[in-house]
CSV table of C-alpha atoms in Angstrom, one decimal:
chain,number,residue,atom,x,y,z
A,1,MET,CA,-0.1,0.1,0.0
A,2,GLY,CA,2.9,2.3,0.5
A,3,ARG,CA,4.4,2.0,-2.9
A,4,PRO,CA,1.6,3.6,-4.8
A,5,LEU,CA,1.3,6.4,-2.1
A,6,ALA,CA,5.3,7.0,-2.6
A,7,ALA,CA,5.0,7.1,-6.2
A,8,ARG,CA,2.2,9.7,-6.1
A,9,LEU,CA,4.1,11.9,-3.8
A,10,LEU,CA,7.2,11.8,-5.8
A,11,ALA,CA,5.3,12.6,-9.0
A,12,GLN,CA,3.9,15.7,-7.1
A,13,GLY,CA,7.6,16.8,-6.3
A,14,GLU,CA,7.3,15.7,-2.5
A,15,THR,CA,10.5,14.5,-0.6
A,16,VAL,CA,9.8,10.9,0.7
A,17,LEU,CA,11.9,9.0,3.2
A,18,ASP,CA,12.0,5.3,3.7
A,19,VAL,CA,11.5,4.7,7.3
A,20,PRO,CA,12.3,1.1,8.5
A,21,ALA,CA,9.9,-0.8,10.3
A,22,LYS,CA,12.1,-1.5,13.3
A,23,LEU,CA,12.7,2.1,14.1
A,24,ALA,CA,9.1,2.9,13.9
A,25,ALA,CA,8.3,0.0,16.2
A,26,ARG,CA,10.9,1.2,18.8
A,27,VAL,CA,9.3,4.7,18.9
A,28,ARG,CA,6.0,3.3,19.3
A,29,VAL,CA,7.0,1.1,22.3
A,30,PHE,CA,8.7,4.0,24.0
A,31,ASP,CA,6.0,6.3,23.3
A,32,THR,CA,3.0,4.1,24.5
A,33,GLY,CA,4.6,1.5,26.6
A,34,ASN,CA,3.5,-1.4,24.4
A,35,ALA,CA,3.7,-2.7,20.8
A,36,ARG,CA,0.1,-2.3,20.0
A,37,LYS,CA,-0.2,-0.6,16.4
A,38,THR,CA,-3.0,1.6,15.4
A,39,ASP,CA,-3.1,3.9,12.5
A,40,ALA,CA,-2.7,7.2,14.7
A,41,THR,CA,0.2,5.7,16.8
A,42,ASP,CA,1.9,4.3,13.6
A,43,ALA,CA,1.7,7.6,11.8
A,44,HIS,CA,2.9,9.4,14.8
A,45,ALA,CA,6.0,6.9,15.2
A,46,VAL,CA,6.8,7.2,11.4
A,47,ALA,CA,6.8,11.0,11.5
A,48,MET,CA,9.1,11.1,14.8
A,49,VAL,CA,11.5,8.8,13.1
A,50,ALA,CA,11.6,10.8,9.9
A,51,LEU,CA,12.3,14.1,12.0
A,52,ARG,CA,14.8,12.8,14.3
A,53,THR,CA,16.8,10.2,12.5
A,54,ALA,CA,19.4,11.3,10.2
A,55,GLY,CA,20.6,9.1,7.3
A,56,LEU,CA,17.5,7.7,6.0
A,57,ASN,CA,17.0,6.5,2.5
A,58,GLU,CA,15.5,9.2,0.4
A,59,LEU,CA,13.3,7.7,-2.4
A,60,SER,CA,13.7,8.7,-6.1
A,61,SER,CA,11.4,7.9,-9.2
A,62,ASP,CA,13.2,5.7,-11.7
A,63,GLU,CA,10.7,4.6,-14.5
A,64,GLU,CA,13.2,2.0,-15.9
A,65,LEU,CA,13.4,0.2,-12.6
A,66,VAL,CA,9.8,0.3,-11.9
A,67,ALA,CA,9.2,-1.2,-15.5
A,68,LEU,CA,11.9,-3.6,-14.7
A,69,ARG,CA,10.2,-4.8,-11.4
A,70,LEU,CA,6.9,-5.2,-13.2
A,71,LEU,CA,8.4,-7.5,-15.8
A,72,THR,CA,10.1,-9.6,-13.2
A,73,ASP,CA,6.9,-9.8,-11.2
A,74,ARG,CA,5.0,-11.0,-14.3
A,75,ARG,CA,7.7,-13.3,-15.2
A,76,ASP,CA,7.7,-14.9,-11.7
A,77,GLU,CA,3.9,-15.4,-11.9
A,78,LEU,CA,4.3,-17.1,-15.4
A,79,ALA,CA,6.8,-19.5,-13.9
A,80,HIS,CA,4.6,-20.4,-11.0
A,81,LEU,CA,1.7,-20.9,-13.6
A,82,ARG,CA,3.9,-23.2,-15.6
A,83,VAL,CA,4.8,-25.2,-12.6
A,84,GLN,CA,1.2,-25.7,-11.6
A,85,THR,CA,0.3,-26.6,-15.4
A,86,VAL,CA,3.0,-29.2,-15.4
A,87,ASN,CA,1.8,-30.7,-12.1
A,88,ARG,CA,-1.6,-31.1,-13.3
A,89,LEU,CA,-0.4,-32.7,-16.6
A,90,GLN,CA,1.8,-35.1,-14.8
A,91,ARG,CA,-1.2,-36.2,-12.6
A,92,LEU,CA,-3.2,-36.9,-15.8
A,93,LEU,CA,-0.5,-38.7,-17.4
A,94,THR,CA,0.0,-40.9,-14.3
A,95,GLU,CA,-3.6,-42.0,-14.7
A,96,LEU,CA,-3.2,-42.8,-18.5
A,97,ILE,CA,0.3,-44.2,-18.7
A,98,PRO,CA,1.7,-47.0,-16.4
A,99,GLY,CA,4.4,-45.2,-14.2
A,100,GLY,CA,3.5,-41.7,-15.3
A,101,ALA,CA,6.1,-39.1,-16.8
A,102,LYS,CA,9.4,-37.8,-15.6
A,103,ARG,CA,9.6,-34.8,-13.3
A,104,ASP,CA,11.2,-32.3,-15.8
A,105,LEU,CA,8.5,-32.6,-18.5
A,106,SER,CA,8.3,-30.4,-21.6
A,107,ALA,CA,5.4,-29.7,-23.9
A,108,LEU,CA,6.9,-31.7,-26.8
A,109,GLN,CA,7.7,-34.7,-24.5
A,110,ALA,CA,4.3,-34.7,-23.1
A,111,LYS,CA,2.9,-34.7,-26.7
A,112,ARG,CA,5.0,-37.7,-27.7
A,113,LEU,CA,3.8,-39.6,-24.6
A,114,LEU,CA,0.2,-38.7,-25.1
A,115,ALA,CA,0.3,-39.8,-28.9
A,116,LYS,CA,0.8,-43.5,-27.9
A,117,VAL,CA,-2.3,-43.5,-25.6
A,118,ARG,CA,-5.7,-44.6,-27.1
A,119,PRO,CA,-8.2,-45.0,-24.2
A,120,ARG,CA,-11.4,-46.7,-25.0
A,121,SER,CA,-13.4,-45.9,-21.8
A,122,LEU,CA,-15.2,-42.6,-21.3
A,123,THR,CA,-12.9,-41.8,-18.3
A,124,GLY,CA,-9.8,-42.3,-20.2
A,125,LYS,CA,-11.0,-40.3,-23.2
A,126,THR,CA,-12.1,-37.4,-20.9
A,127,MET,CA,-8.5,-37.5,-19.1
A,128,ARG,CA,-6.8,-37.5,-22.6
A,129,ARG,CA,-9.0,-34.5,-23.8
A,130,MET,CA,-7.9,-32.6,-20.3
A,131,ALA,CA,-4.3,-33.4,-20.9
A,132,VAL,CA,-4.3,-32.1,-24.4
A,133,GLU,CA,-5.6,-28.9,-23.1
A,134,GLU,CA,-3.0,-28.8,-20.5
A,135,ILE,CA,-0.3,-29.2,-23.0
A,136,ALA,CA,-1.9,-26.3,-25.1
A,137,ASP,CA,-1.6,-24.1,-22.0
A,138,LEU,CA,2.0,-25.2,-21.4
A,139,VAL,CA,2.9,-24.2,-25.0
A,140,ALA,CA,1.3,-20.9,-24.4
A,141,VAL,CA,2.9,-20.3,-21.0
A,142,ASP,CA,6.4,-21.3,-22.6
A,143,ALA,CA,6.0,-18.8,-25.4
A,144,LYS,CA,5.2,-16.0,-22.9
A,145,LEU,CA,8.1,-16.8,-20.7
A,146,THR,CA,10.5,-16.9,-23.7
A,147,SER,CA,9.2,-13.4,-25.0
A,148,ILE,CA,9.5,-11.8,-21.6
A,149,THR,CA,12.9,-13.2,-20.6
A,150,LYS,CA,14.3,-11.7,-24.0
A,151,GLU,CA,12.8,-8.5,-22.9
A,152,LEU,CA,14.4,-8.7,-19.5
A,153,ARG,CA,17.7,-9.5,-21.1
A,154,THR,CA,17.5,-6.4,-23.1
A,155,ALA,CA,16.5,-4.3,-20.3
A,156,VAL,CA,19.3,-5.4,-18.1
A,157,GLN,CA,21.9,-4.9,-20.9
A,158,ASP,CA,20.6,-1.4,-21.5
A,159,ARG,CA,21.1,-0.6,-17.8
A,160,GLY,CA,24.8,-1.3,-18.4
A,161,SER,CA,24.7,-4.2,-15.8
A,162,HIS,CA,27.1,-7.1,-15.9
A,163,LEU,CA,25.2,-9.3,-13.3
A,164,MET,CA,24.6,-12.0,-16.1
A,165,ASP,CA,28.4,-12.4,-16.3
A,166,LEU,CA,28.4,-14.2,-12.9
A,167,PHE,CA,27.7,-18.0,-13.5
A,168,GLY,CA,24.2,-18.8,-12.3
A,169,ILE,CA,22.5,-15.6,-12.7
A,170,GLY,CA,20.2,-15.2,-15.7
A,171,PRO,CA,18.1,-12.4,-17.0
A,172,ALA,CA,15.4,-13.0,-14.5
A,173,GLY,CA,17.7,-13.0,-11.6
A,174,ALA,CA,19.7,-10.0,-12.6
A,175,ALA,CA,16.5,-8.0,-13.2
A,176,ARG,CA,15.2,-9.0,-9.9
A,177,VAL,CA,18.5,-7.9,-8.1
A,178,LEU,CA,18.4,-4.6,-10.0
A,179,SER,CA,14.8,-3.7,-9.3
A,180,ASP,CA,15.0,-4.7,-5.6
A,181,VAL,CA,18.3,-3.0,-4.8
A,182,GLY,CA,17.8,0.3,-6.7
A,183,ASP,CA,20.7,2.3,-5.5
A,184,VAL,CA,23.5,0.3,-4.2
A,185,ALA,CA,25.1,3.3,-2.5
A,186,ARG,CA,22.5,2.9,0.2
A,187,PHE,CA,24.5,0.0,1.5
A,188,PRO,CA,27.8,0.9,3.2
A,189,ASP,CA,29.4,-2.4,2.7
A,190,ARG,CA,29.0,-5.9,1.5
A,191,ASN,CA,28.2,-7.0,5.3
A,192,HIS,CA,25.1,-4.7,5.2
A,193,PHE,CA,24.2,-5.9,1.7
A,194,ALA,CA,24.5,-9.6,3.0
A,195,SER,CA,22.3,-8.9,6.0
A,196,TRP,CA,19.7,-7.4,3.7
A,197,THR,CA,19.6,-10.5,1.5
A,198,GLY,CA,19.4,-12.8,4.4
A,199,THR,CA,22.7,-14.6,3.7
A,200,ALA,CA,24.6,-13.4,6.7
A,201,PRO,CA,24.3,-16.0,9.6
A,202,LEU,CA,23.0,-15.0,12.9
A,203,ASP,CA,25.2,-15.6,16.1
A,204,ALA,CA,23.9,-18.3,18.3
A,205,SER,CA,26.8,-18.8,20.5
A,206,SER,CA,26.4,-20.0,24.1
A,207,GLY,CA,29.3,-20.1,26.4
A,208,ASP,CA,32.4,-21.8,25.0
A,209,GLN,CA,30.2,-23.2,22.1
A,210,ILE,CA,30.4,-20.9,19.1
A,211,ARG,CA,28.0,-21.3,16.4
A,212,HIS,CA,25.7,-19.5,13.8
A,213,ARG,CA,22.2,-20.2,12.7
A,214,LEU,CA,20.4,-19.7,9.6
A,215,SER,CA,18.9,-16.1,9.0
A,216,ARG,CA,15.3,-16.0,7.8
A,217,ALA,CA,15.2,-12.3,7.7
A,218,GLY,CA,15.9,-10.0,4.7
A,219,ASN,CA,14.7,-10.1,1.2
A,220,ARG,CA,13.7,-13.6,0.4
A,221,ARG,CA,13.2,-13.0,-3.3
A,222,LEU,CA,16.9,-12.0,-3.6
A,223,ASN,CA,17.7,-14.9,-1.2
A,224,HIS,CA,16.0,-17.2,-3.6
A,225,VAL,CA,18.1,-15.9,-6.6
A,226,LEU,CA,21.3,-16.4,-4.7
A,227,HIS,CA,20.0,-20.1,-3.6
A,228,VAL,CA,19.5,-20.7,-7.4
A,229,ALA,CA,22.9,-19.4,-8.5
A,230,ALA,CA,24.5,-21.5,-5.7
A,231,ILE,CA,22.8,-24.7,-7.0
A,232,VAL,CA,23.9,-24.0,-10.5
A,233,GLN,CA,27.4,-23.5,-9.5
A,234,ILE,CA,27.5,-26.8,-7.5
A,235,ARG,CA,26.1,-28.8,-10.4
A,236,HIS,CA,28.8,-27.4,-12.7
A,237,ASP,CA,32.6,-27.3,-12.7
A,238,THR,CA,32.9,-23.8,-11.2
A,239,GLU,CA,34.9,-22.2,-8.4
A,240,GLY,CA,31.8,-22.4,-6.4
A,241,ARG,CA,31.7,-26.1,-6.6
A,242,ALA,CA,35.3,-25.9,-5.5
A,243,TYR,CA,34.6,-23.7,-2.5
A,244,TYR,CA,31.6,-26.0,-1.6
A,245,ARG,CA,33.7,-29.2,-1.6
A,246,ARG,CA,36.4,-27.4,0.7
A,247,LYS,CA,33.7,-26.5,3.1
A,248,LEU,CA,32.6,-30.1,3.1
A,249,ALA,CA,36.2,-31.1,3.8
A,250,GLU,CA,36.1,-28.8,6.9
A,251,ALA,CA,33.5,-31.0,8.4
A,252,LYS,CA,30.5,-28.7,7.6
A,253,THR,CA,27.2,-30.3,6.6
A,254,PRO,CA,25.8,-29.7,3.1
A,255,MET,CA,23.4,-27.2,4.3
A,256,GLU,CA,26.2,-25.2,6.1
A,257,ALA,CA,28.4,-25.5,3.0
A,258,LEU,CA,25.6,-24.1,0.8
A,259,ARG,CA,24.9,-21.2,3.3
A,260,CYS,CA,28.7,-20.3,3.1
A,261,LEU,CA,28.4,-20.4,-0.8
A,262,LYS,CA,25.5,-18.1,-0.8
A,263,ARG,CA,27.3,-15.6,1.3
A,264,ARG,CA,30.2,-15.7,-1.2
A,265,LEU,CA,27.7,-15.1,-3.9
A,266,SER,CA,26.3,-12.2,-2.2
A,267,ASP,CA,29.6,-10.5,-1.9
A,268,ALA,CA,30.3,-11.2,-5.5
A,269,VAL,CA,26.8,-9.5,-6.6
A,270,TYR,CA,27.6,-6.5,-4.4
A,271,ARG,CA,31.1,-6.0,-6.0
A,272,GLN,CA,29.5,-6.3,-9.4
A,273,LEU,CA,26.9,-3.7,-8.5
A,274,VAL,CA,29.6,-1.4,-7.2
A,275,ALA,CA,31.6,-1.9,-10.2
A,276,ASP,CA,28.7,-1.2,-12.5
A,277,ALA,CA,27.9,2.0,-10.7
A,278,ASP,CA,31.5,3.2,-10.9
A,279,SER,CA,31.8,2.4,-14.6
A,280,SER,CA,28.7,4.5,-15.3
A,281,GLN,CA,30.4,7.5,-13.7
A,282,VAL,CA,34.0,6.8,-15.3
A,283,PRO,CA,33.3,8.7,-18.6
A,284,GLU,CA,32.4,11.9,-16.8
A,285,ALA,CA,35.4,11.7,-14.5
A,286,GLU,CA,37.7,11.1,-17.4
A,287,THR,CA,36.4,13.9,-19.4
A,288,GLU,CA,37.1,16.2,-16.4
A,289,GLN,CA,40.5,14.7,-15.5
A,290,ALA,CA,41.8,14.2,-19.1
A,291,GLY,CA,45.1,16.1,-20.0
A,292,PRO,CA,46.3,17.3,-23.3
A,293,GLY,CA,47.2,13.9,-24.4
A,294,GLY,CA,43.7,12.5,-23.5
A,295,HIS,CA,45.0,10.4,-20.5
A,296,SER,CA,43.1,10.7,-17.4
A,297,GLY,CA,44.8,11.7,-14.1
A,298,ALA,CA,45.2,9.9,-10.8
A,299,SER,CA,42.0,9.5,-8.8
A,300,SER,CA,41.7,9.7,-4.9
A,301,GLN,CA,39.2,6.8,-5.2
A,302,SER,CA,40.2,3.2,-5.2
A,303,SER,CA,39.3,1.5,-8.3
A,304,ALA,CA,38.5,-1.9,-6.6
A,305,ALA,CA,35.0,-2.9,-6.6
A,306,ASP,CA,34.7,-3.5,-2.9
A,307,LEU,CA,34.0,-0.6,-0.7
A,308,SER,CA,35.9,-2.2,2.0
A,309,THR,CA,39.2,-1.4,0.5
A,310,PRO,CA,41.3,1.7,1.5
A,311,VAL,CA,40.6,4.9,0.1
A,312,ILE,CA,43.5,7.6,-0.5
A,313,GLY,CA,42.9,10.4,1.8
A,314,SER,CA,44.3,14.0,1.7
A,315,SER,CA,47.0,13.1,4.0
A,316,ASP,CA,48.5,10.7,1.8
A,317,GLN,CA,48.9,13.0,-1.1
A,318,PRO,CA,51.9,15.4,-1.7
A,319,LEU,CA,51.5,18.8,-0.2
A,320,PRO,CA,51.9,22.0,-2.5
A,321,GLY,CA,54.9,23.4,-0.4
A,322,PRO,CA,56.4,23.2,3.1
A,323,ALA,CA,54.1,23.3,6.0
A,324,THR,CA,53.8,26.6,8.0
A,325,PRO,CA,55.7,26.3,11.2
A,326,THR,CA,53.6,26.6,14.3
A,327,LEU,CA,56.5,27.2,16.8
A,328,PRO,CA,58.7,30.4,17.1
A,329,VAL,CA,62.0,30.1,15.6
A,330,THR,CA,64.9,30.3,17.9
A,331,LYS,CA,68.4,32.0,17.0
A,332,THR,CA,70.0,28.6,17.2
A,333,ALA,CA,67.7,27.1,14.7
A,334,ALA,CA,68.3,30.1,12.4
A,335,LYS,CA,71.8,29.7,12.3
A,336,THR,CA,71.8,26.0,11.7
A,337,HIS,CA,74.0,26.3,8.4
A,338,GLN,CA,76.7,28.6,10.0
A,339,ALA,CA,79.8,27.4,11.7
A,340,PRO,CA,79.5,27.1,15.4
A,341,ALA,CA,81.2,29.9,17.5
A,342,PRO,CA,84.3,28.9,19.6
A,343,ARG,CA,83.4,28.4,23.2
A,344,SER,CA,85.7,29.5,25.8
A,345,ARG,CA,87.2,26.6,28.0
A,346,GLN,CA,86.0,27.0,31.6
A,347,ARG,CA,87.6,25.2,34.6
A,348,ARG,CA,86.3,24.3,38.0
A,349,ALA,CA,87.3,26.2,41.0
A,350,GLY,CA,90.7,24.9,42.2
A,351,ALA,CA,91.9,23.8,38.8
A,352,VAL,CA,95.5,24.2,37.9
A,353,LYS,CA,97.3,24.9,34.6
A,354,MET,CA,100.2,22.7,34.0
A,355,GLU,CA,103.2,24.0,31.9
A,356,ARG,CA,105.9,22.1,30.6
A,357,PRO,CA,108.9,24.6,30.0
A,358,THR,CA,112.5,23.3,29.3
A,359,GLY,CA,114.3,22.3,32.5
A,360,ARG,CA,111.8,22.5,35.2
A,361,THR,CA,108.0,22.4,35.8
A,362,THR,CA,106.0,25.3,37.2
A,363,LEU,CA,102.7,25.1,38.6
A,364,THR,CA,100.5,28.2,38.4
A,365,ALA,CA,97.2,28.8,39.9
A,366,THR,CA,94.4,29.6,37.4
A,367,SER,CA,91.3,29.9,39.8
A,368,ASP,CA,90.0,32.7,41.7
A,369,VAL,CA,92.3,31.5,44.7
A,370,ALA,CA,95.2,33.2,43.0
A,371,ASN,CA,93.5,36.5,43.1
A,372,SER,CA,92.4,36.2,46.7
A,373,GLY,CA,95.8,37.3,48.2
A,374,ARG,CA,96.9,34.1,49.5
A,375,PRO,CA,100.7,33.0,48.8
A,376,LYS,CA,101.5,31.0,45.8
A,377,PRO,CA,102.7,27.4,46.5
A,378,ARG,CA,106.5,26.8,46.5
A,379,PRO,CA,107.7,25.3,43.4
């Protein structure tokens, strides 16, 4: 119900903020002392969160993403309709053919099986006629699925996305990711993205026992896309299968290894989304930073796809000149390049100076004692 309202407000030029349900629930509990939800209390909680919370996601209108979401929803509905049609057809073929038909049944295979059936009873003839109708419906659904899949492929490529380069993600999966994610900049890093897709495990440790359990939160549609991609990679000779087998060798159960693979795929999808977002901004940056030879200059942003990599800061760049001193310059520091002045040699009180003339040695007092009027020592 909130989506049409947000679209109408955006069309009228209003600013619309996305308030998470958890924040609104917390404010509602703190305000009323209970979790009871009414229209008035819910509206008040949402308004308070929007006014007091910084960093909320501001919605924007993107007609291409809206159209992509509509096509993806339609494709999912057709896929569910196909599964239901195949199930009904298999039920009828089980009654007509001993042993029934195989699980993955196509329309052409069903036609070949049904062509060999010649029932004589009224019940058999009725079942065969219903099976023919189900096959006709299956052919129509397959044609619609083929057409909408081509349309989704073209739409994803027009968006400049390379999600289909990841093994196991097709046009429908890539379109679902793009339509549900929207702007990938709203995720600070890959960990937040994994939590949103439901692939980040939840900590269930107790005492010395450290363990994690399955997370059933997050976007379940994207979780399903990652699940299908993980199954496809396990069935083929890919890096995902090698990673899955390494996890099995580490004494993990098949389901735990599958969850680890889904988390890796979530990170790969996030990196690809960030890379696509950066590549869409590269032409403008190259135009601004290009020199006389047409080569772009150095950028302060790392070119890696993952946002968790370090970023070059201003303190790491060369300064235009020497830094301004913050302490007063002393005379000694100002004459660092001059030769040091000779210093007079001072003696302690009572010290004597030894002279070595030819023949005999004379001791002469050099301290203040000599000027005090006392007799000099005999040689």
